[in-house]
Amino acid sequence: MYDLIIVGGGPAGITAGIYASRQNLNTLLITKSFGGQLVRKAVAIENYPGFEEISGTKLIKRFERHLKKQKIDIEKDSVRKIKKLGSSSGEAKFLIWTGKKKQFQSKTVIIASGADPRTLGVSGEKKFIGKGISYCVQCDGPLFFNKRVAVIGGGNGGFEAALFLNKIAKKIYILEYNATVNADEINQKKVRKAKKIEVLTSAMLKKIKGKKFIDSIVFQDRKTKKNIELSLEGVFVEIGSQPATSFVKDLVDFNEQNEIKINPLNCQTKTSGLFAAGDVTDEKGKQIVIAAGEGAKASIFVNKYLQEKL
Ligand SMILES: Cc1cc2nc3c(=O)[nH]c(=O)nc-3n(C[C@H](O)[C@H](O)[C@H](O)COP(=O)(O)OP(=O)(O)OC[C@H]3O[C@@H](n4cnc5c(N)ncnc54)[C@H](O)[C@@H]3O)c2cc1C
């Protein structure tokens, strides 16, 4: 039986693995693939300390090399189900089943299975990823200094993204599909005061256009049914994300975004011995440095838990 099983090979899971091994925990890391969000899209990282600029693929290769130097077992597989046996106070163990029909046992688990941003599914989206389309305003916003941009999504995510861009871009449109926006009043108030931000409701994005980079977008005004074209260089997608949590539904609580609720002090979920870290959790600030930090924290508290409880 393992001391710890980590689910996920992104920044949170890899960092948790490095810390677990250095604490001499008998650890298994199970991941579908290494890198998670960083390798799925053409991501250039400019905010991870120590690297002024590095591609997501290169950064994750370094993470992976670092992990593989540790004493840790690794399974390339997908976790399908986790179950806990035993009482919360005494001897307990987790059973984990994978897509390759393997079963593992562990005293503790860290879920670090991340999330995927929801995509628009409109013409031009795939073509302009890394060429004007962004799913991360903190990461790519600074590249749009003095440019015209659109934020797709009129929830808090979209409004906060627009306010972030207000210090950088020349003009910001927020496009909301519904007739009213869904952002909190406090964010709406801030946006009303920001002269550069224009909110367009009942706006259905239809197309992203350009040659090498984005030149414009076309949306339909759902009230008049007219198509309108806006010249701009950047599109920020803020329509939520999908945390990877299907395998752990019964053991944790979720917030409205389907993120796992944790105690931010120690990354503990509602089930004793079950921890979570990174983008899969309800922690704010979905960034590599934060996911890695949370992975480290979870591992440290797993060690404490094992020393105290078992
Ligand atoms: C386009 C884009 C650009 C970004 N740019 C930046 C940036 O410039 N700077 C920055 O700091 N952040 C950036 N981010 C955010 C950053 O990528 C995330 O915050 C970070 O990757 C979260 O790490 P994580 O380990 O929590 O999750 P993830 O990176 O999502 O990793 C999750 C891992 O879990 C695995 N997994 C999922 N389900 C299972 C399962 N059932 N069984 C086994 N394994 C599973 C996946 O294969 C993956 O390896 C960007 C994100 C996107 C989408």
Tab-separated table of C-alpha atoms and ligand atoms in Angstrom:
chain	number	residue	atom	x	y	z
A	1	MET	CA	0.000	0.000	0.000
A	2	TYR	CA	1.272	3.472	-0.882
A	3	ASP	CA	1.527	6.329	1.637
A	4	LEU	CA	0.294	8.694	-1.049
A	5	ILE	CA	-1.226	8.548	-4.522
A	6	ILE	CA	-1.219	11.746	-6.583
A	7	VAL	CA	-3.694	12.095	-9.460
A	8	GLY	CA	-2.428	14.456	-12.168
A	9	GLY	CA	0.848	15.343	-13.865
A	10	GLY	CA	0.490	19.113	-14.255
A	11	PRO	CA	2.349	21.724	-12.151
A	12	ALA	CA	0.380	20.860	-8.973
A	13	GLY	CA	0.768	17.079	-9.203
A	14	ILE	CA	4.429	17.151	-10.220
A	15	THR	CA	5.365	19.532	-7.395
A	16	ALA	CA	3.392	17.422	-4.915
A	17	GLY	CA	5.363	14.404	-6.175
A	18	ILE	CA	8.757	16.088	-5.737
A	19	TYR	CA	7.880	17.130	-2.176
A	20	ALA	CA	6.450	13.699	-1.316
A	21	SER	CA	9.585	11.938	-2.431
A	22	ARG	CA	11.816	14.325	-0.457
A	23	GLN	CA	9.695	13.574	2.620
A	24	ASN	CA	10.393	9.892	1.986
A	25	LEU	CA	6.754	9.023	1.361
A	26	ASN	CA	6.120	5.873	-0.635
A	27	THR	CA	4.331	7.612	-3.523
A	28	LEU	CA	2.634	6.787	-6.821
A	29	LEU	CA	1.725	9.500	-9.334
A	30	ILE	CA	-0.975	8.562	-11.856
A	31	THR	CA	-1.501	10.843	-14.823
A	32	LYS	CA	-3.049	10.644	-18.253
A	33	SER	CA	-0.139	12.709	-19.577
A	34	PHE	CA	2.414	15.198	-18.330
A	35	GLY	CA	1.802	18.905	-18.649
A	36	GLY	CA	-1.940	19.357	-18.545
A	37	GLN	CA	-3.067	22.761	-19.750
A	38	LEU	CA	0.466	23.925	-20.500
A	39	VAL	CA	0.995	21.571	-23.389
A	40	ARG	CA	-2.512	21.409	-24.828
A	41	LYS	CA	-2.352	24.909	-26.286
A	42	ALA	CA	0.602	26.880	-27.677
A	43	VAL	CA	1.392	28.619	-24.400
A	44	ALA	CA	4.328	31.020	-23.937
A	45	ILE	CA	5.061	31.541	-20.251
A	46	GLU	CA	6.422	34.912	-19.158
A	47	ASN	CA	5.464	34.921	-15.481
A	48	TYR	CA	7.116	31.866	-13.960
A	49	PRO	CA	10.021	33.124	-11.831
A	50	GLY	CA	13.448	32.200	-13.127
A	51	PHE	CA	12.295	32.096	-16.757
A	52	GLU	CA	11.777	35.390	-18.547
A	53	GLU	CA	10.164	33.497	-21.401
A	54	ILE	CA	9.709	29.780	-21.915
A	55	SER	CA	7.191	27.670	-23.823
A	56	GLY	CA	4.730	25.626	-21.765
A	57	THR	CA	6.095	22.432	-23.331
A	58	LYS	CA	9.697	23.256	-22.352
A	59	LEU	CA	8.770	24.260	-18.819
A	60	ILE	CA	6.814	21.067	-18.245
A	61	LYS	CA	9.678	18.955	-19.659
A	62	ARG	CA	11.891	20.483	-16.938
A	63	PHE	CA	9.237	19.756	-14.286
A	64	GLU	CA	8.950	16.170	-15.539
A	65	ARG	CA	12.751	15.648	-15.576
A	66	HIS	CA	12.939	16.958	-12.002
A	67	LEU	CA	10.148	14.588	-10.914
A	68	LYS	CA	11.735	11.565	-12.581
A	69	LYS	CA	14.970	12.141	-10.620
A	70	GLN	CA	12.983	11.416	-7.424
A	71	LYS	CA	12.142	8.080	-5.864
A	72	ILE	CA	8.525	7.870	-7.014
A	73	ASP	CA	6.416	5.405	-9.012
A	74	ILE	CA	4.653	6.762	-12.086
A	75	GLU	CA	1.703	5.271	-13.992
A	76	LYS	CA	0.527	6.765	-17.300
A	77	ASP	CA	-3.151	6.028	-16.866
A	78	SER	CA	-6.469	7.672	-16.162
A	79	VAL	CA	-8.072	7.472	-12.730
A	80	ARG	CA	-11.694	6.341	-13.066
A	81	LYS	CA	-12.834	5.975	-9.462
A	82	ILE	CA	-11.679	6.575	-5.892
A	83	LYS	CA	-13.291	4.964	-2.873
A	84	LYS	CA	-12.450	5.225	0.808
A	85	LEU	CA	-12.627	2.227	3.120
A	86	GLY	CA	-12.456	2.397	6.909
A	87	SER	CA	-13.274	5.076	9.445
A	88	SER	CA	-12.135	8.676	9.210
A	89	SER	CA	-10.284	8.506	12.529
A	90	GLY	CA	-8.539	5.117	12.491
A	91	GLU	CA	-6.918	2.909	9.806
A	92	ALA	CA	-8.306	4.071	6.502
A	93	LYS	CA	-7.359	3.358	2.945
A	94	PHE	CA	-8.248	4.627	-0.463
A	95	LEU	CA	-8.877	2.318	-3.403
A	96	ILE	CA	-8.172	3.703	-6.856
A	97	TRP	CA	-9.278	2.190	-10.149
A	98	THR	CA	-7.803	3.231	-13.492
A	99	GLY	CA	-8.809	3.159	-17.146
A	100	LYS	CA	-6.300	0.327	-17.767
A	101	LYS	CA	-8.262	-1.679	-15.162
A	102	LYS	CA	-5.536	-1.522	-12.501
A	103	GLN	CA	-6.284	-1.074	-8.812
A	104	PHE	CA	-4.059	0.699	-6.293
A	105	GLN	CA	-4.276	1.304	-2.554
A	106	SER	CA	-3.049	4.242	-0.549
A	107	LYS	CA	-3.307	5.826	2.897
A	108	THR	CA	-3.786	9.305	1.404
A	109	VAL	CA	-4.572	10.901	-1.980
A	110	ILE	CA	-3.863	14.287	-3.560
A	111	ILE	CA	-6.161	15.191	-6.445
A	112	ALA	CA	-4.337	17.469	-8.864
A	113	SER	CA	-6.290	16.707	-12.024
A	114	GLY	CA	-6.640	20.332	-13.141
A	115	ALA	CA	-9.210	21.847	-15.436
A	116	ASP	CA	-9.743	22.771	-19.043
A	117	PRO	CA	-11.023	26.164	-20.140
A	118	ARG	CA	-14.338	25.962	-21.994
A	119	THR	CA	-13.901	26.740	-25.667
A	120	LEU	CA	-16.133	28.795	-27.970
A	121	GLY	CA	-16.541	26.342	-30.814
A	122	VAL	CA	-16.769	29.110	-33.416
A	123	SER	CA	-15.056	29.406	-36.779
A	124	GLY	CA	-11.487	30.724	-36.427
A	125	GLU	CA	-11.034	29.786	-32.766
A	126	LYS	CA	-8.554	26.946	-33.317
A	127	LYS	CA	-6.690	28.805	-36.066
A	128	PHE	CA	-5.909	31.821	-33.874
A	129	ILE	CA	-4.891	30.100	-30.632
A	130	GLY	CA	-1.614	31.814	-29.715
A	131	LYS	CA	-2.277	34.355	-32.509
A	132	GLY	CA	-4.778	36.551	-30.752
A	133	ILE	CA	-7.016	34.056	-28.903
A	134	SER	CA	-6.282	33.633	-25.217
A	135	TYR	CA	-7.833	31.647	-22.394
A	136	CYS	CA	-5.769	33.332	-19.678
A	137	VAL	CA	-5.871	37.104	-19.243
A	138	GLN	CA	-3.178	37.257	-16.538
A	139	CYS	CA	-0.851	35.318	-18.825
A	140	ASP	CA	-1.449	37.013	-22.170
A	141	GLY	CA	-3.112	40.346	-21.324
A	142	PRO	CA	0.197	42.267	-21.175
A	143	LEU	CA	0.872	41.337	-24.829
A	144	PHE	CA	-2.077	43.520	-25.906
A	145	PHE	CA	-0.743	46.913	-24.864
A	146	ASN	CA	-2.674	49.694	-26.633
A	147	LYS	CA	-4.616	47.156	-28.733
A	148	ARG	CA	-8.342	46.601	-29.251
A	149	VAL	CA	-9.652	43.421	-27.675
A	150	ALA	CA	-12.867	41.556	-26.876
A	151	VAL	CA	-13.668	39.534	-23.798
A	152	ILE	CA	-16.222	36.796	-24.428
A	153	GLY	CA	-18.392	36.199	-21.370
A	154	GLY	CA	-20.329	38.590	-19.161
A	155	GLY	CA	-19.877	36.789	-15.845
A	156	ASN	CA	-17.444	37.745	-13.108
A	157	GLY	CA	-14.577	36.106	-15.026
A	158	GLY	CA	-15.271	38.272	-18.077
A	159	PHE	CA	-15.713	41.473	-16.088
A	160	GLU	CA	-12.557	40.897	-14.058
A	161	ALA	CA	-10.646	40.127	-17.264
A	162	ALA	CA	-11.924	43.380	-18.816
A	163	LEU	CA	-10.903	45.372	-15.721
A	164	PHE	CA	-7.446	43.780	-15.862
A	165	LEU	CA	-7.188	44.751	-19.546
A	166	ASN	CA	-8.410	48.273	-18.805
A	167	LYS	CA	-4.874	49.140	-17.649
A	168	ILE	CA	-3.327	47.704	-20.811
A	169	ALA	CA	-5.543	47.761	-23.901
A	170	LYS	CA	-6.876	50.723	-25.903
A	171	LYS	CA	-10.468	49.451	-26.169
A	172	ILE	CA	-12.223	46.493	-24.573
A	173	TYR	CA	-15.551	45.005	-25.622
A	174	ILE	CA	-17.342	42.549	-23.363
A	175	LEU	CA	-19.640	40.253	-25.348
A	176	GLU	CA	-22.461	38.558	-23.469
A	177	TYR	CA	-24.787	36.079	-25.191
A	178	ASN	CA	-27.752	36.760	-22.892
A	179	ALA	CA	-29.761	39.972	-22.656
A	180	THR	CA	-28.264	40.715	-19.225
A	181	VAL	CA	-24.834	40.177	-17.745
A	182	ASN	CA	-24.210	37.836	-14.863
A	183	ALA	CA	-21.332	39.619	-13.112
A	184	ASP	CA	-21.666	40.830	-9.498
A	185	GLU	CA	-22.918	44.398	-9.024
A	186	ILE	CA	-19.528	45.485	-7.673
A	187	ASN	CA	-17.802	44.407	-10.910
A	188	GLN	CA	-20.562	45.985	-13.009
A	189	LYS	CA	-20.083	49.261	-11.155
A	190	LYS	CA	-16.324	49.235	-11.790
A	191	VAL	CA	-16.905	48.470	-15.478
A	192	ARG	CA	-19.444	51.300	-15.813
A	193	LYS	CA	-16.770	53.706	-14.555
A	194	ALA	CA	-14.144	52.394	-17.003
A	195	LYS	CA	-14.475	54.529	-20.128
A	196	LYS	CA	-12.563	52.123	-22.384
A	197	ILE	CA	-14.866	49.167	-21.665
A	198	GLU	CA	-18.063	48.675	-23.672
A	199	VAL	CA	-20.552	45.930	-22.772
A	200	LEU	CA	-22.509	44.345	-25.644
A	201	THR	CA	-25.391	42.120	-24.556
A	202	SER	CA	-27.454	39.697	-26.699
A	203	ALA	CA	-24.250	39.263	-28.688
A	204	MET	CA	-23.656	35.856	-30.249
A	205	LEU	CA	-20.091	35.446	-31.472
A	206	LYS	CA	-20.091	33.820	-34.896
A	207	LYS	CA	-16.632	34.126	-36.400
A	208	ILE	CA	-13.048	35.167	-35.669
A	209	LYS	CA	-11.341	36.526	-38.761
A	210	GLY	CA	-7.833	37.419	-39.872
A	211	LYS	CA	-4.866	36.312	-41.971
A	212	LYS	CA	-1.969	35.326	-39.702
A	213	PHE	CA	-3.332	37.121	-36.629
A	214	ILE	CA	-6.845	38.245	-35.643
A	215	ASP	CA	-8.145	41.293	-37.549
A	216	SER	CA	-11.807	41.224	-36.510
A	217	ILE	CA	-14.725	39.312	-35.034
A	218	VAL	CA	-18.279	38.953	-36.275
A	219	PHE	CA	-21.185	38.658	-33.874
A	220	GLN	CA	-24.926	38.612	-34.315
A	221	ASP	CA	-27.040	41.090	-32.368
A	222	ARG	CA	-29.689	38.597	-31.238
A	223	LYS	CA	-32.330	41.318	-30.926
A	224	THR	CA	-32.036	42.749	-34.439
A	225	LYS	CA	-30.527	39.566	-36.011
A	226	LYS	CA	-27.933	41.809	-37.682
A	227	ASN	CA	-24.329	40.689	-38.065
A	228	ILE	CA	-21.790	43.223	-36.768
A	229	GLU	CA	-18.043	43.187	-37.400
A	230	LEU	CA	-15.583	44.672	-34.890
A	231	SER	CA	-11.949	45.359	-35.819
A	232	LEU	CA	-9.671	44.141	-33.045
A	233	GLU	CA	-6.526	42.142	-32.361
A	234	GLY	CA	-7.289	40.030	-29.308
A	235	VAL	CA	-10.062	37.758	-28.000
A	236	PHE	CA	-10.112	36.610	-24.368
A	237	VAL	CA	-12.353	33.631	-23.690
A	238	GLU	CA	-13.937	33.823	-20.248
A	239	ILE	CA	-16.787	31.343	-20.344
A	240	GLY	CA	-15.642	29.192	-17.437
A	241	SER	CA	-13.632	26.007	-17.118
A	242	GLN	CA	-14.327	22.334	-16.558
A	243	PRO	CA	-12.495	20.846	-13.582
A	244	ALA	CA	-11.633	17.134	-13.992
A	245	THR	CA	-13.525	15.696	-11.033
A	246	SER	CA	-15.831	12.945	-12.313
A	247	PHE	CA	-13.869	10.174	-10.512
A	248	VAL	CA	-14.193	11.669	-7.049
A	249	LYS	CA	-17.756	12.944	-6.867
A	250	ASP	CA	-18.892	11.269	-3.635
A	251	LEU	CA	-15.881	12.183	-1.487
A	252	VAL	CA	-15.696	15.955	-1.873
A	253	ASP	CA	-17.852	19.083	-1.850
A	254	PHE	CA	-17.999	21.320	-4.921
A	255	ASN	CA	-18.582	25.022	-5.419
A	256	GLU	CA	-20.787	26.431	-8.203
A	257	GLN	CA	-17.987	26.067	-10.737
A	258	ASN	CA	-17.653	22.359	-9.933
A	259	GLU	CA	-14.295	23.035	-8.249
A	260	ILE	CA	-13.343	20.935	-5.224
A	261	LYS	CA	-13.731	22.828	-1.962
A	262	ILE	CA	-10.584	22.673	0.174
A	263	ASN	CA	-9.363	24.173	3.404
A	264	PRO	CA	-6.865	26.707	2.003
A	265	LEU	CA	-4.637	26.294	5.056
A	266	ASN	CA	-3.778	22.655	4.323
A	267	CYS	CA	-5.486	21.622	1.039
A	268	GLN	CA	-7.666	19.097	2.919
A	269	THR	CA	-11.064	18.185	1.368
A	270	LYS	CA	-14.068	17.160	3.442
A	271	THR	CA	-12.795	13.550	3.482
A	272	SER	CA	-9.998	12.953	5.942
A	273	GLY	CA	-6.826	11.874	4.112
A	274	LEU	CA	-8.048	13.215	0.766
A	275	PHE	CA	-6.295	16.418	-0.334
A	276	ALA	CA	-6.566	18.506	-3.520
A	277	ALA	CA	-4.325	21.113	-5.170
A	278	GLY	CA	-4.121	23.341	-8.232
A	279	ASP	CA	-6.774	24.360	-10.757
A	280	VAL	CA	-9.154	21.564	-9.743
A	281	THR	CA	-9.792	23.339	-6.415
A	282	ASP	CA	-11.738	26.436	-5.407
A	283	GLU	CA	-8.501	28.346	-4.725
A	284	LYS	CA	-8.396	31.657	-6.616
A	285	GLY	CA	-5.691	32.570	-9.129
A	286	LYS	CA	-5.313	29.804	-11.669
A	287	GLN	CA	-1.595	30.085	-12.384
A	288	ILE	CA	1.366	27.697	-12.623
A	289	VAL	CA	3.193	29.204	-9.666
A	290	ILE	CA	0.043	28.936	-7.527
A	291	ALA	CA	-0.736	25.366	-8.628
A	292	ALA	CA	2.862	24.364	-7.872
A	293	GLY	CA	2.715	26.092	-4.485
A	294	GLU	CA	-0.535	24.347	-3.626
A	295	GLY	CA	0.946	21.006	-4.692
A	296	ALA	CA	3.861	21.569	-2.318
A	297	LYS	CA	1.503	22.580	0.485
A	298	ALA	CA	-0.725	19.528	-0.006
A	299	SER	CA	2.294	17.221	0.154
A	300	ILE	CA	3.611	18.828	3.342
A	301	PHE	CA	0.210	18.419	5.020
A	302	VAL	CA	-0.133	14.825	3.809
A	303	ASN	CA	3.128	14.121	5.634
A	304	LYS	CA	1.822	15.827	8.789
A	305	TYR	CA	-1.450	13.902	8.493
A	306	LEU	CA	0.377	10.580	8.197
A	307	GLN	CA	2.554	11.395	11.213
A	308	GLU	CA	-0.386	12.486	13.364
A	309	LYS	CA	-3.226	10.198	12.294
A	310	LEU	CA	-1.697	6.861	11.409
B	1	LIG	C1	-4.051	28.651	-22.743
B	1	LIG	C2	-3.538	28.767	-21.343
B	1	LIG	C3	-2.455	29.568	-21.094
B	1	LIG	C4	-1.940	29.660	-19.791
B	1	LIG	N1	-0.832	30.447	-19.582
B	1	LIG	C5	-0.335	30.551	-18.340
B	1	LIG	C6	0.802	31.375	-18.096
B	1	LIG	O1	1.355	32.019	-19.002
B	1	LIG	N2	1.247	31.460	-16.814
B	1	LIG	C7	0.649	30.796	-15.776
B	1	LIG	O2	1.119	30.895	-14.638
B	1	LIG	N3	-0.430	30.011	-15.991
B	1	LIG	C8	-0.927	29.881	-17.236
B	1	LIG	N4	-2.036	29.108	-17.456
B	1	LIG	C9	-2.669	28.434	-16.313
B	1	LIG	C10	-1.893	27.149	-15.954
B	1	LIG	O3	-1.715	26.364	-17.103
B	1	LIG	C11	-2.660	26.378	-14.884
B	1	LIG	O4	-2.912	27.217	-13.778
B	1	LIG	C12	-1.864	25.160	-14.428
B	1	LIG	O5	-1.534	24.329	-15.518
B	1	LIG	C13	-2.674	24.367	-13.398
B	1	LIG	O6	-1.939	23.247	-13.033
B	1	LIG	P1	-2.635	21.943	-12.453
B	1	LIG	O7	-1.529	20.995	-12.167
B	1	LIG	O8	-3.533	22.309	-11.350
B	1	LIG	O9	-3.592	21.385	-13.601
B	1	LIG	P2	-3.343	20.979	-15.123
B	1	LIG	O10	-2.233	21.734	-15.729
B	1	LIG	O11	-4.684	21.055	-15.756
B	1	LIG	O12	-2.885	19.444	-15.033
B	1	LIG	C14	-3.785	18.421	-14.702
B	1	LIG	C15	-3.158	17.056	-14.940
B	1	LIG	O13	-4.064	16.043	-14.495
B	1	LIG	C16	-4.166	15.010	-15.470
B	1	LIG	N5	-5.485	14.382	-15.285
B	1	LIG	C17	-6.713	14.939	-15.437
B	1	LIG	N6	-7.664	14.027	-15.161
B	1	LIG	C18	-7.027	12.893	-14.801
B	1	LIG	C19	-7.468	11.582	-14.432
B	1	LIG	N7	-8.755	11.270	-14.329
B	1	LIG	N8	-6.527	10.635	-14.175
B	1	LIG	C20	-5.205	10.919	-14.268
B	1	LIG	N9	-4.737	12.133	-14.633
B	1	LIG	C21	-5.638	13.099	-14.891
B	1	LIG	C22	-3.972	15.722	-16.779
B	1	LIG	O14	-3.547	14.817	-17.797
B	1	LIG	C23	-2.879	16.740	-16.400
B	1	LIG	O15	-1.613	16.147	-16.493
B	1	LIG	C24	-2.554	28.969	-18.742
B	1	LIG	C25	-3.663	28.134	-19.006
B	1	LIG	C26	-4.146	28.037	-20.282
B	1	LIG	C27	-5.319	27.128	-20.575
